Amino acid sequence: LLAPACADTAVTPADLRAVGLRARARWLPIDRWTAEYQNYFQRHVHDGSLVLDPTAIVMHYTAGPSLDQAWNLFDRGAWYDDGDVGRVYGHLSSHFIIDRDGTVYCCVPTDRRCRGAYGVNHVAMSIEMVGRDERAVLDDAALVQASFTLVDYLCRRYHIPPSRVWGHYQVAEGRRVVPDYLDYGDHQTPDGYPRSAWRTDPGKDYMQMLWRHLQAKGEPSRNNRSERRRGRKS
Ligand SMILES: [Zn+2]
């Protein structure tokens, strides 16, 4: 059962501009993928809803050179291993893609589930950073700074503690690292990614820097969190 749509509405580019980010909408055509996504979430978490009430964030890099390359791959779709059903054509996606110049592109509304991090897509927002690897990301100061500002904003808005900001490589290790990991749709490896599919993005050095930044900013207060829970029950 789903909680009634949470009080929070989705993050807009204007919200992000208000905290000093350069931000634009470049929505993915997720409404075309409704049946595909409902089927995916039904199989993997036994809940076909597409509504997201975000309680975590997953960080990624695109492993490619440009925003267009990443966005177009999401848009086009591809064949993916999808657990028990084998290889199926589908569309991955991410809530945000941050370009090398620090511009944040809003691609999936934050009140909708994306397919950015297999295993936690039912609870997490995903953020992609344009870069071939961790080194490329760390070399782009504008990108790194924008990512810190974006994550900090999302953590405050959704009362997410730094401990629930994960690198994709942590999610890949599955339930023993990320207890929220859930997958009813792969009976071979239900508790994490098969070793052949382990991830390294966005890198441990980047994540250490991000966590230090978030910790320096302070965790959301307990009061805020309980306020929010009270609000949701009404
Ligand atoms: Zn990733």
CSV table of C-alpha atoms and ligand atoms in Angstrom, one decimal:
chain,number,residue,atom,x,y,z
A,1,LEU,CA,0.0,0.0,0.0
A,2,LEU,CA,1.2,3.5,-0.8
A,3,ALA,CA,1.1,6.4,1.5
A,4,PRO,CA,-1.1,9.1,-0.1
A,5,ALA,CA,1.0,11.3,-2.2
A,6,CYS,CA,3.4,12.9,0.2
A,7,ALA,CA,3.1,16.6,1.0
A,8,ASP,CA,6.2,17.3,-1.0
A,9,THR,CA,5.8,18.2,-4.6
A,10,ALA,CA,8.5,17.4,-7.1
A,11,VAL,CA,11.7,19.5,-7.3
A,12,THR,CA,11.6,22.1,-10.1
A,13,PRO,CA,14.5,23.8,-11.9
A,14,ALA,CA,13.3,27.0,-10.3
A,15,ASP,CA,13.8,25.4,-6.8
A,16,LEU,CA,17.4,24.6,-7.8
A,17,ARG,CA,18.0,28.1,-9.2
A,18,ALA,CA,16.9,29.5,-5.9
A,19,VAL,CA,19.8,27.8,-4.2
A,20,GLY,CA,22.3,29.2,-6.7
A,21,LEU,CA,22.4,26.3,-9.2
A,22,ARG,CA,22.2,26.6,-12.9
A,23,ALA,CA,19.3,24.3,-13.7
A,24,ARG,CA,17.1,23.3,-16.6
A,25,ALA,CA,14.4,20.9,-17.4
A,26,ARG,CA,15.2,18.2,-19.9
A,27,TRP,CA,12.5,15.6,-19.0
A,28,LEU,CA,12.8,12.1,-20.2
A,29,PRO,CA,9.6,10.7,-21.9
A,30,ILE,CA,8.8,8.6,-18.8
A,31,ASP,CA,5.0,8.6,-19.6
A,32,ARG,CA,5.8,6.5,-22.6
A,33,TRP,CA,7.4,3.9,-20.4
A,34,THR,CA,4.6,3.6,-17.8
A,35,ALA,CA,3.7,0.0,-18.6
A,36,GLU,CA,7.4,-1.0,-18.8
A,37,TYR,CA,8.1,0.6,-15.4
A,38,GLN,CA,5.0,-0.7,-13.7
A,39,ASN,CA,6.0,-4.2,-14.8
A,40,TYR,CA,9.6,-3.7,-13.6
A,41,PHE,CA,8.6,-2.5,-10.2
A,42,GLN,CA,6.0,-5.2,-9.8
A,43,ARG,CA,8.5,-7.9,-10.5
A,44,HIS,CA,11.4,-6.4,-8.5
A,45,VAL,CA,9.7,-4.9,-5.4
A,46,HIS,CA,6.1,-6.4,-5.7
A,47,ASP,CA,4.7,-2.9,-5.9
A,48,GLY,CA,3.9,-1.6,-9.4
A,49,SER,CA,3.4,2.0,-8.2
A,50,LEU,CA,5.6,4.7,-9.9
A,51,VAL,CA,5.3,7.1,-7.1
A,52,LEU,CA,8.5,7.9,-5.2
A,53,ASP,CA,8.7,9.2,-1.6
A,54,PRO,CA,12.5,9.6,-1.6
A,55,THR,CA,14.4,8.5,1.5
A,56,ALA,CA,17.8,8.1,-0.1
A,57,ILE,CA,20.1,9.3,-2.9
A,58,VAL,CA,22.4,7.4,-5.2
A,59,MET,CA,25.4,9.0,-6.9
A,60,HIS,CA,26.7,8.0,-10.3
A,61,TYR,CA,28.9,9.0,-13.1
A,62,THR,CA,27.8,8.5,-16.7
A,63,ALA,CA,31.0,6.7,-17.9
A,64,GLY,CA,30.7,8.8,-21.0
A,65,PRO,CA,31.8,12.1,-22.4
A,66,SER,CA,28.7,14.2,-22.6
A,67,LEU,CA,25.3,15.1,-21.4
A,68,ASP,CA,23.8,14.2,-24.7
A,69,GLN,CA,25.4,10.8,-24.7
A,70,ALA,CA,23.8,10.0,-21.3
A,71,TRP,CA,20.4,11.5,-22.0
A,72,ASN,CA,20.1,9.9,-25.4
A,73,LEU,CA,21.0,6.4,-24.0
A,74,PHE,CA,18.2,6.8,-21.5
A,75,ASP,CA,15.8,8.0,-24.2
A,76,ARG,CA,16.6,5.3,-26.7
A,77,GLY,CA,16.7,2.4,-24.2
A,78,ALA,CA,18.8,-0.7,-24.6
A,79,TRP,CA,18.9,-4.4,-23.8
A,80,TYR,CA,19.5,-5.1,-20.1
A,81,ASP,CA,19.8,-8.1,-17.9
A,82,ASP,CA,16.8,-8.0,-15.8
A,83,GLY,CA,16.9,-10.9,-13.3
A,84,ASP,CA,14.6,-13.9,-13.8
A,85,VAL,CA,13.2,-12.6,-17.1
A,86,GLY,CA,16.7,-12.4,-18.7
A,87,ARG,CA,17.6,-9.8,-21.3
A,88,VAL,CA,14.8,-7.3,-22.0
A,89,TYR,CA,14.6,-4.0,-23.8
A,90,GLY,CA,14.1,-1.2,-21.4
A,91,HIS,CA,14.8,2.3,-20.4
A,92,LEU,CA,17.1,3.3,-17.5
A,93,SER,CA,16.8,6.8,-16.2
A,94,SER,CA,18.0,9.2,-13.5
A,95,HIS,CA,16.3,12.1,-11.7
A,96,PHE,CA,19.2,14.5,-12.5
A,97,ILE,CA,22.2,14.6,-14.8
A,98,ILE,CA,24.8,17.2,-13.9
A,99,ASP,CA,26.8,18.4,-16.9
A,100,ARG,CA,30.5,19.2,-16.8
A,101,ASP,CA,29.9,22.9,-16.5
A,102,GLY,CA,27.8,22.3,-13.4
A,103,THR,CA,24.4,22.8,-15.1
A,104,VAL,CA,21.8,20.5,-13.4
A,105,TYR,CA,19.3,18.9,-15.8
A,106,CYS,CA,16.0,17.7,-14.3
A,107,CYS,CA,15.1,14.5,-16.2
A,108,VAL,CA,12.6,12.6,-14.0
A,109,PRO,CA,10.4,14.3,-11.4
A,110,THR,CA,11.5,13.5,-7.8
A,111,ASP,CA,8.0,12.2,-7.0
A,112,ARG,CA,8.4,9.5,-9.6
A,113,ARG,CA,10.5,6.3,-9.4
A,114,CYS,CA,13.4,6.2,-11.8
A,115,ARG,CA,15.6,3.3,-12.9
A,116,GLY,CA,19.0,4.5,-11.9
A,117,ALA,CA,20.1,2.1,-9.3
A,118,TYR,CA,18.8,-1.5,-9.5
A,119,GLY,CA,17.8,-2.7,-6.0
A,120,VAL,CA,16.9,0.7,-4.5
A,121,ASN,CA,14.9,2.4,-7.1
A,122,HIS,CA,11.8,2.1,-4.9
A,123,VAL,CA,13.3,4.5,-2.3
A,124,ALA,CA,16.1,6.5,-3.9
A,125,MET,CA,16.7,9.4,-6.2
A,126,SER,CA,19.5,9.0,-8.6
A,127,ILE,CA,22.0,11.7,-9.7
A,128,GLU,CA,24.3,11.2,-12.7
A,129,MET,CA,27.5,13.3,-13.2
A,130,VAL,CA,28.9,13.5,-16.7
A,131,GLY,CA,32.3,11.9,-16.7
A,132,ARG,CA,34.2,9.0,-18.1
A,133,ASP,CA,35.5,8.0,-14.7
A,134,GLU,CA,36.0,9.3,-11.2
A,135,ARG,CA,39.2,11.2,-12.2
A,136,ALA,CA,37.2,13.1,-14.9
A,137,VAL,CA,34.5,14.0,-12.3
A,138,LEU,CA,37.0,15.2,-9.7
A,139,ASP,CA,38.8,17.3,-12.4
A,140,ASP,CA,35.6,19.3,-13.1
A,141,ALA,CA,35.4,21.7,-10.2
A,142,ALA,CA,32.1,23.2,-11.4
A,143,LEU,CA,30.5,19.8,-11.6
A,144,VAL,CA,31.7,18.7,-8.2
A,145,GLN,CA,30.5,21.9,-6.6
A,146,ALA,CA,27.1,21.7,-8.2
A,147,SER,CA,26.7,18.1,-7.1
A,148,PHE,CA,27.5,19.1,-3.5
A,149,THR,CA,24.9,21.9,-3.7
A,150,LEU,CA,22.3,19.7,-5.2
A,151,VAL,CA,22.7,16.8,-2.8
A,152,ASP,CA,22.8,19.2,0.2
A,153,TYR,CA,19.5,20.8,-1.1
A,154,LEU,CA,17.8,17.4,-1.6
A,155,CYS,CA,18.9,16.2,1.8
A,156,ARG,CA,17.4,19.2,3.5
A,157,ARG,CA,14.2,19.1,1.5
A,158,TYR,CA,13.6,15.4,2.0
A,159,HIS,CA,15.3,15.1,5.5
A,160,ILE,CA,17.8,12.6,4.2
A,161,PRO,CA,20.8,12.0,6.4
A,162,PRO,CA,24.3,11.7,4.9
A,163,SER,CA,24.3,8.0,5.8
A,164,ARG,CA,21.6,7.5,3.2
A,165,VAL,CA,23.6,9.2,0.4
A,166,TRP,CA,25.1,6.1,-1.3
A,167,GLY,CA,27.6,5.6,-4.1
A,168,HIS,CA,26.3,3.2,-6.8
A,169,TYR,CA,29.2,0.9,-5.9
A,170,GLN,CA,27.7,0.5,-2.4
A,171,VAL,CA,24.3,-0.4,-3.8
A,172,ALA,CA,25.9,-3.0,-6.0
A,173,GLU,CA,27.2,-4.8,-2.9
A,174,GLY,CA,23.6,-5.2,-1.9
A,175,ARG,CA,21.8,-5.8,1.3
A,176,ARG,CA,24.8,-6.2,3.6
A,177,VAL,CA,25.9,-2.7,2.7
A,178,VAL,CA,22.5,-1.1,1.9
A,179,PRO,CA,19.8,-2.8,3.9
A,180,ASP,CA,17.1,-1.3,1.7
A,181,TYR,CA,18.2,-3.4,-1.2
A,182,LEU,CA,15.2,-5.3,-2.4
A,183,ASP,CA,14.8,-7.6,-5.4
A,184,TYR,CA,12.1,-10.2,-5.7
A,185,GLY,CA,12.8,-10.4,-9.4
A,186,ASP,CA,16.2,-12.2,-9.4
A,187,HIS,CA,16.3,-15.5,-7.6
A,188,GLN,CA,19.9,-16.2,-8.5
A,189,THR,CA,21.3,-13.1,-6.7
A,190,PRO,CA,18.5,-11.6,-4.6
A,191,ASP,CA,20.7,-9.7,-2.2
A,192,GLY,CA,23.0,-7.8,-4.4
A,193,TYR,CA,24.4,-7.4,-8.0
A,194,PRO,CA,26.1,-10.5,-9.5
A,195,ARG,CA,29.8,-9.9,-9.2
A,196,SER,CA,30.1,-9.5,-12.9
A,197,ALA,CA,27.9,-6.4,-12.7
A,198,TRP,CA,29.5,-4.7,-9.7
A,199,ARG,CA,29.9,-1.0,-10.1
A,200,THR,CA,32.7,1.4,-9.2
A,201,ASP,CA,30.8,4.7,-9.8
A,202,PRO,CA,31.1,7.4,-8.7
A,203,GLY,CA,34.3,6.4,-6.7
A,204,LYS,CA,35.2,6.3,-3.1
A,205,ASP,CA,37.3,9.5,-3.1
A,206,TYR,CA,34.4,11.5,-4.5
A,207,MET,CA,32.0,10.0,-1.9
A,208,GLN,CA,34.3,10.7,1.0
A,209,MET,CA,34.5,14.4,-0.2
A,210,LEU,CA,30.7,14.5,-0.5
A,211,TRP,CA,30.1,13.0,2.9
A,212,ARG,CA,32.6,15.4,4.5
A,213,HIS,CA,30.7,18.3,2.8
A,214,LEU,CA,27.3,17.1,4.1
A,215,GLN,CA,28.6,16.4,7.6
A,216,ALA,CA,30.1,19.9,7.8
A,217,LYS,CA,26.7,21.2,6.8
A,218,GLY,CA,25.0,19.3,9.7
A,219,GLU,CA,22.4,16.6,9.7
A,220,PRO,CA,18.7,17.6,9.5
A,221,SER,CA,17.4,18.0,13.0
A,222,ARG,CA,15.4,15.3,14.7
A,223,ASN,CA,12.5,17.7,15.0
A,224,ASN,CA,12.3,18.2,11.3
A,225,ARG,CA,12.1,14.4,10.7
A,226,SER,CA,9.3,13.8,13.3
A,227,GLU,CA,7.4,16.8,12.0
A,228,ARG,CA,7.5,15.3,8.6
A,229,ARG,CA,6.3,12.0,9.8
A,230,ARG,CA,3.4,13.6,11.6
A,231,GLY,CA,2.5,15.5,8.5
A,232,ARG,CA,2.4,12.4,6.4
A,233,LYS,CA,-0.1,10.6,8.6
A,234,SER,CA,-2.7,13.3,8.2
B,1,ZN,ZN,25.7,4.1,-11.6
